[in-house]
mmCIF file of C-alpha atoms in Angstrom:
data_model
loop_
_atom_site.group_PDB
_atom_site.id
_atom_site.type_symbol
_atom_site.label_atom_id
_atom_site.label_comp_id
_atom_site.label_asym_id
_atom_site.label_seq_id
_atom_site.Cartn_x
_atom_site.Cartn_y
_atom_site.Cartn_z
ATOM 1 C CA MET G 69 129.263 53.070 183.947
ATOM 2 C CA TYR G 70 129.990 53.559 180.255
ATOM 3 C CA PRO G 71 131.798 56.195 178.144
ATOM 4 C CA LEU G 72 129.754 59.329 177.679
ATOM 5 C CA TYR G 73 130.664 59.901 174.068
ATOM 6 C CA LYS G 74 132.089 58.213 170.992
ATOM 7 C CA ASP G 75 134.897 59.451 168.767
ATOM 8 C CA MET G 76 133.892 62.387 166.610
ATOM 9 C CA LEU G 77 134.409 62.837 162.895
ATOM 10 C CA LEU G 78 135.195 66.511 162.313
ATOM 11 C CA ASN G 79 133.777 68.352 159.353
ATOM 12 C CA GLU G 80 135.593 71.210 157.628
ATOM 13 C CA ALA G 81 134.014 73.868 159.915
ATOM 14 C CA GLN G 82 135.065 71.915 163.047
ATOM 15 C CA GLN G 83 138.608 71.481 161.678
ATOM 16 C CA GLN G 84 138.817 75.200 161.216
ATOM 17 C CA LEU G 85 137.669 75.653 164.817
ATOM 18 C CA VAL G 86 140.566 73.527 165.908
ATOM 19 C CA LEU G 87 143.078 75.465 163.825
ATOM 20 C CA ASP G 88 141.736 78.749 165.193
ATOM 21 C CA TYR G 89 142.092 77.500 168.735
ATOM 22 C CA VAL G 90 145.578 76.194 168.065
ATOM 23 C CA ARG G 91 146.650 79.661 166.903
ATOM 24 C CA GLU G 92 144.813 81.386 169.708
ATOM 25 C CA VAL G 93 146.753 79.529 172.367
ATOM 26 C CA ASP G 94 149.981 79.516 170.277
ATOM 27 C CA PHE G 95 150.186 75.690 170.330
ATOM 28 C CA HIS G 96 153.270 74.689 168.374
ATOM 29 C CA LEU G 97 156.149 72.235 168.135
ATOM 30 C CA PRO G 98 159.710 73.375 168.823
ATOM 31 C CA GLY G 99 161.075 74.772 165.585
ATOM 32 C CA ALA G 100 157.626 75.305 164.044
ATOM 33 C CA SER G 101 154.742 77.682 164.621
ATOM 34 C CA SER G 102 151.011 77.458 165.443
ATOM 35 C CA THR G 103 150.197 77.965 161.760
ATOM 36 C CA ASP G 104 152.111 74.883 160.699
ATOM 37 C CA PHE G 105 149.403 72.288 161.303
ATOM 38 C CA GLU G 106 146.686 70.419 159.534
ATOM 39 C CA VAL G 107 143.978 68.585 161.488
ATOM 40 C CA VAL G 108 143.457 64.861 161.559
ATOM 41 C CA PRO G 109 139.647 64.881 161.161
ATOM 42 C CA LEU G 110 138.953 62.254 163.833
ATOM 43 C CA ALA G 111 138.708 63.543 167.408
ATOM 44 C CA LYS G 112 139.336 60.713 169.870
ATOM 45 C CA TYR G 113 137.257 60.703 173.064
ATOM 46 C CA VAL G 114 139.724 60.326 175.974
ATOM 47 C CA GLY G 115 137.579 61.468 178.840
ATOM 48 C CA TRP G 116 136.803 57.839 179.582
ATOM 49 C CA ASN G 117 140.301 56.451 179.025
ATOM 50 C CA PHE G 118 142.205 58.136 181.830
ATOM 51 C CA LYS G 119 141.261 58.825 185.435
ATOM 52 C CA SER G 120 142.996 62.234 185.331
ATOM 53 C CA GLU G 121 141.075 63.383 182.216
ATOM 54 C CA ASP G 122 138.049 65.596 182.216
ATOM 55 C CA LEU G 123 134.974 63.629 181.129
ATOM 56 C CA GLU G 124 134.366 66.109 178.278
ATOM 57 C CA SER G 125 137.861 65.739 176.900
ATOM 58 C CA PHE G 126 138.725 64.898 173.270
ATOM 59 C CA ALA G 127 142.180 64.590 171.698
ATOM 60 C CA VAL G 128 142.459 66.108 168.233
ATOM 61 C CA GLY G 129 145.359 64.917 166.152
ATOM 62 C CA LEU G 130 147.572 67.421 164.391
ATOM 63 C CA ARG G 131 150.141 66.882 161.590
ATOM 64 C CA CYS G 132 152.900 69.413 161.188
ATOM 65 C CA THR G 133 153.145 70.856 157.698
ATOM 66 C CA LYS G 134 156.456 72.735 157.949
ATOM 67 C CA PRO G 135 158.991 71.348 155.483
ATOM 68 C CA GLY G 136 161.182 68.772 157.218
ATOM 69 C CA PHE G 137 158.546 68.233 159.962
ATOM 70 C CA GLU G 138 155.965 66.345 157.925
ATOM 71 C CA ARG G 139 156.160 63.177 160.010
ATOM 72 C CA HIS G 140 155.872 65.028 163.281
ATOM 73 C CA HIS G 141 152.459 64.277 164.740
ATOM 74 C CA THR G 142 150.964 65.643 168.009
ATOM 75 C CA PHE G 143 147.537 66.367 169.481
ATOM 76 C CA ILE G 144 145.667 69.075 171.338
ATOM 77 C CA ARG G 145 143.110 68.540 174.107
ATOM 78 C CA MET G 146 139.716 70.191 173.533
ATOM 79 C CA SER G 147 136.282 69.796 175.137
ATOM 80 C CA ARG G 148 133.299 68.382 173.331
ATOM 81 C CA GLY G 149 131.579 71.777 173.634
ATOM 82 C CA GLN G 150 134.443 73.505 171.835
ATOM 83 C CA LEU G 151 134.247 71.010 168.953
ATOM 84 C CA LEU G 152 130.491 71.571 168.735
ATOM 85 C CA ALA G 153 131.005 75.393 168.717
ATOM 86 C CA GLN G 154 128.971 75.917 171.904
ATOM 87 C CA ALA G 155 129.275 79.475 173.197
ATOM 88 C CA ASP G 156 129.722 78.427 176.808
ATOM 89 C CA ALA G 157 131.964 75.510 176.123
ATOM 90 C CA PRO G 158 134.467 74.738 178.843
ATOM 91 C CA ARG G 159 138.161 75.120 178.011
ATOM 92 C CA LEU G 160 140.487 72.469 179.292
ATOM 93 C CA PRO G 161 144.107 72.957 180.264
ATOM 94 C CA VAL G 162 146.267 72.995 177.157
ATOM 95 C CA ASN G 163 148.556 69.987 176.993
ATOM 96 C CA ASP G 164 152.183 70.140 176.043
ATOM 97 C CA PRO G 165 152.817 69.641 172.320
ATOM 98 C CA VAL G 166 154.453 66.269 172.778
ATOM 99 C CA LEU G 167 155.398 64.308 169.686
ATOM 100 C CA ALA G 168 153.220 61.274 169.255
ATOM 101 C CA ASN G 169 156.271 59.089 168.863
ATOM 102 C CA ASP G 170 157.647 60.284 172.195
ATOM 103 C CA THR G 171 154.847 58.395 173.944
ATOM 104 C CA LEU G 172 155.826 55.115 172.320
ATOM 105 C CA ARG G 173 157.851 52.869 174.571
ATOM 106 C CA MET G 174 160.296 51.724 171.869
ATOM 107 C CA GLN G 175 161.022 55.245 170.657
ATOM 108 C CA ARG G 176 164.356 55.473 172.430
ATOM 109 C CA TRP G 177 165.647 52.568 170.407
ATOM 110 C CA ARG G 178 164.821 54.209 167.093
ATOM 111 C CA GLU G 179 167.257 56.143 164.921
ATOM 112 C CA THR G 180 165.075 59.183 164.210
ATOM 113 C CA PRO G 181 162.503 61.272 166.177
ATOM 114 C CA THR G 182 159.701 60.031 163.966
ATOM 115 C CA GLY G 183 160.392 56.293 163.962
ATOM 116 C CA PRO G 184 162.703 53.649 162.428
ATOM 117 C CA LYS G 185 164.542 54.266 159.216
ATOM 118 C CA ARG G 186 163.623 50.860 157.919
ATOM 119 C CA THR G 187 160.296 49.010 158.359
ATOM 120 C CA GLY G 188 158.752 45.754 157.291
ATOM 121 C CA ILE G 189 160.851 42.639 156.690
ATOM 122 C CA ASP G 190 164.020 44.657 156.328
ATOM 123 C CA SER G 191 163.702 46.370 159.710
ATOM 124 C CA TYR G 192 166.577 44.504 161.331
ATOM 125 C CA ALA G 193 168.411 43.254 158.278
ATOM 126 C CA THR G 194 172.211 43.146 158.609
ATOM 127 C CA THR G 195 175.081 43.313 156.097
ATOM 128 C CA ASP G 196 177.686 41.344 158.065
ATOM 129 C CA GLY G 197 175.985 37.947 158.077
ATOM 130 C CA THR G 198 174.786 38.158 161.683
ATOM 131 C CA ILE G 199 171.285 37.175 162.678
ATOM 132 C CA ALA G 200 168.725 39.978 162.144
ATOM 133 C CA GLY G 201 167.448 41.595 165.316
ATOM 134 C CA VAL G 202 170.045 40.278 167.733
ATOM 135 C CA GLU G 203 171.537 43.723 168.417
ATOM 136 C CA MET G 204 168.052 45.035 169.232
ATOM 137 C CA ASP G 205 167.345 42.036 171.444
ATOM 138 C CA LEU G 206 170.465 42.640 173.451
ATOM 139 C CA GLN G 207 170.018 46.419 173.673
ATOM 140 C CA GLN G 208 166.458 46.191 174.960
ATOM 141 C CA LEU G 209 167.374 43.565 177.558
ATOM 142 C CA GLU G 210 170.388 45.585 178.783
ATOM 143 C CA ASP G 211 168.504 48.883 178.845
ATOM 144 C CA THR G 212 165.424 47.517 180.624
ATOM 145 C CA LEU G 213 167.575 45.944 183.309
ATOM 146 C CA SER G 214 169.255 49.293 183.745
ATOM 147 C CA ASP G 215 165.782 50.877 184.086
ATOM 148 C CA ILE G 216 164.930 48.429 186.872
ATOM 149 C CA GLU G 217 168.216 49.195 188.712
ATOM 150 C CA ALA G 218 167.617 52.932 188.345
ATOM 151 C CA PHE G 219 164.052 52.555 189.547
ATOM 152 C CA ALA G 220 165.239 50.831 192.741
ATOM 153 C CA ALA G 221 168.160 53.232 193.205
ATOM 154 C CA ALA G 222 165.603 56.097 193.282
ATOM 155 C CA GLY G 223 164.040 54.469 196.309
ATOM 156 C CA LYS G 224 160.932 53.237 194.424
ATOM 157 C CA GLY G 225 159.235 49.930 195.034
ATOM 158 C CA VAL G 226 156.252 47.793 194.151
ATOM 159 C CA GLY G 227 153.700 50.448 195.167
ATOM 160 C CA ASN G 228 155.239 53.197 193.054
ATOM 161 C CA GLU G 229 154.174 54.355 189.669
ATOM 162 C CA GLY G 230 156.300 52.752 186.965
ATOM 163 C CA GLN G 231 156.509 49.307 188.507
ATOM 164 C CA PHE G 232 153.781 47.978 186.235
ATOM 165 C CA ASP G 233 155.499 49.309 183.123
ATOM 166 C CA LEU G 234 158.735 47.633 184.166
ATOM 167 C CA ALA G 235 156.874 44.382 184.794
ATOM 168 C CA VAL G 236 155.331 44.473 181.325
ATOM 169 C CA ASP G 237 158.565 45.405 179.549
ATOM 170 C CA TRP G 238 160.805 43.061 181.477
ATOM 171 C CA GLY G 239 158.362 40.163 181.386
ATOM 172 C CA THR G 240 157.807 40.479 177.643
ATOM 173 C CA LEU G 241 161.508 40.588 176.938
ATOM 174 C CA LEU G 242 162.205 37.558 179.046
ATOM 175 C CA ALA G 243 159.353 35.702 177.388
ATOM 176 C CA GLY G 244 160.325 36.618 173.832
ATOM 177 C CA ARG G 245 163.657 38.177 173.000
ATOM 178 C CA TYR G 246 165.756 36.446 175.646
ATOM 179 C CA PRO G 247 164.723 32.873 174.613
ATOM 180 C CA ARG G 248 165.386 33.883 171.008
ATOM 181 C CA LEU G 249 168.923 34.803 171.909
ATOM 182 C CA GLY G 250 169.305 31.544 173.761
ATOM 183 C CA TYR G 251 168.122 29.638 170.697
ATOM 184 C CA TYR G 252 170.830 31.171 168.474
ATOM 185 C CA ALA G 253 173.454 30.962 171.164
ATOM 186 C CA LYS G 254 173.000 27.182 171.493
ATOM 187 C CA ARG G 255 173.418 26.836 167.791
ATOM 188 C CA GLU G 256 176.562 29.033 167.909
ATOM 189 C CA GLN G 257 175.000 31.482 165.461
ATOM 190 C CA LEU G 258 175.813 34.589 167.492
ATOM 191 C CA SER G 259 178.999 36.479 166.808
ATOM 192 C CA ALA G 260 181.709 36.329 169.475
ATOM 193 C CA GLU G 261 180.871 39.832 170.612
ATOM 194 C CA GLN G 262 177.129 39.094 170.724
ATOM 195 C CA ALA G 263 177.702 35.895 172.758
ATOM 196 C CA ALA G 264 179.866 37.769 175.200
ATOM 197 C CA ARG G 265 177.196 40.500 175.574
ATOM 198 C CA LEU G 266 174.590 37.823 176.229
ATOM 199 C CA GLN G 267 176.772 36.246 178.933
ATOM 200 C CA ARG G 268 177.357 39.644 180.579
ATOM 201 C CA PHE G 269 173.650 40.372 180.589
ATOM 202 C CA GLU G 270 172.911 36.972 182.180
ATOM 203 C CA GLN G 271 175.493 37.642 184.865
ATOM 204 C CA ARG G 272 173.907 40.995 185.643
ATOM 205 C CA ALA G 273 170.407 39.546 185.719
ATOM 206 C CA LYS G 274 171.421 36.751 188.096
ATOM 207 C CA GLN G 275 173.157 39.232 190.425
ATOM 208 C CA ALA G 276 170.013 41.359 190.343
ATOM 209 C CA GLU G 277 167.670 38.475 191.339
ATOM 210 C CA PRO G 278 167.160 39.695 194.925
ATOM 211 C CA LEU G 279 166.200 43.128 193.586
ATOM 212 C CA LEU G 280 163.935 41.616 190.919
ATOM 213 C CA ARG G 281 162.120 39.528 193.562
ATOM 214 C CA GLU G 282 161.726 42.539 195.787
ATOM 215 C CA LEU G 283 160.070 44.407 192.918
ATOM 216 C CA GLN G 284 157.956 41.325 192.095
ATOM 217 C CA LEU G 285 159.575 40.950 188.698
ATOM 218 C CA PRO G 286 160.457 37.689 186.949
ATOM 219 C CA THR G 287 164.002 36.306 187.187
ATOM 220 C CA LEU G 288 166.078 34.041 184.983
ATOM 221 C CA THR G 289 165.604 31.370 187.630
ATOM 222 C CA CYS G 290 161.823 31.705 187.287
ATOM 223 C CA LEU G 291 162.222 31.411 183.523
ATOM 224 C CA ALA G 292 164.180 28.170 183.887
ATOM 225 C CA THR G 293 161.587 26.678 186.235
ATOM 226 C CA PRO G 294 159.067 24.476 184.319
ATOM 227 C CA GLU G 295 155.460 25.663 184.714
ATOM 228 C CA LYS G 296 153.391 22.954 186.435
ATOM 229 C CA ARG G 297 149.961 24.573 186.306
ATOM 230 C CA ARG G 298 147.571 23.893 183.464
ATOM 231 C CA HIS G 299 147.097 26.666 180.988
ATOM 232 C CA ALA G 300 143.691 27.747 182.296
ATOM 233 C CA GLN G 301 145.107 28.120 185.836
ATOM 234 C CA HIS G 302 147.602 30.777 184.671
ATOM 235 C CA HIS G 303 144.689 33.262 184.562
ATOM 236 C CA SER G 304 143.101 32.323 187.859
#
């Protein structure tokens, strides 16, 4: 089975159809109105991407034009027939006007609703001489461990929705950010406060090992155990 359609480049008439529909259903971001949008002229086919989506579904990107909201992006769900101006086109349930950035997993660690204040090589630059990015490393490790504890406290387990996301987040952090902290800690390049935070995190993570194993998540003990399989066997 293959996707039914490809992404669709919208001409001016189709973009106006989208704007008319947005106003008809009063689709708007909090603090703005349904007239405060311009259309991103590429409609993404999403009927194939998600099991819960209608096979005719496209997501049309919208940029808010209200002053002060220029970086607020969202989308509206429309059917292929609507975009092709078919008279009998099906109408899909209107989605909530969620900010595009709200769907990004790192958004909660950013300073503004629309993304980081600084980007590029200066994203994590510091002014106090400490290593760039260490505070973010620690924050993400601490918060994700708290997510795991909250997940279990809610009575959820391996078979529940969200376990996979935790596995991805936690595994990625332990494979990347945690060893980076260890590297600087061994060279005594962390500040006293950062070193203490790292030690507290390690204590929490070790105490949580029974819970991590129950949720089939990696532990610090796993991380310290040398891998004996050949590289190709990792994917078997």
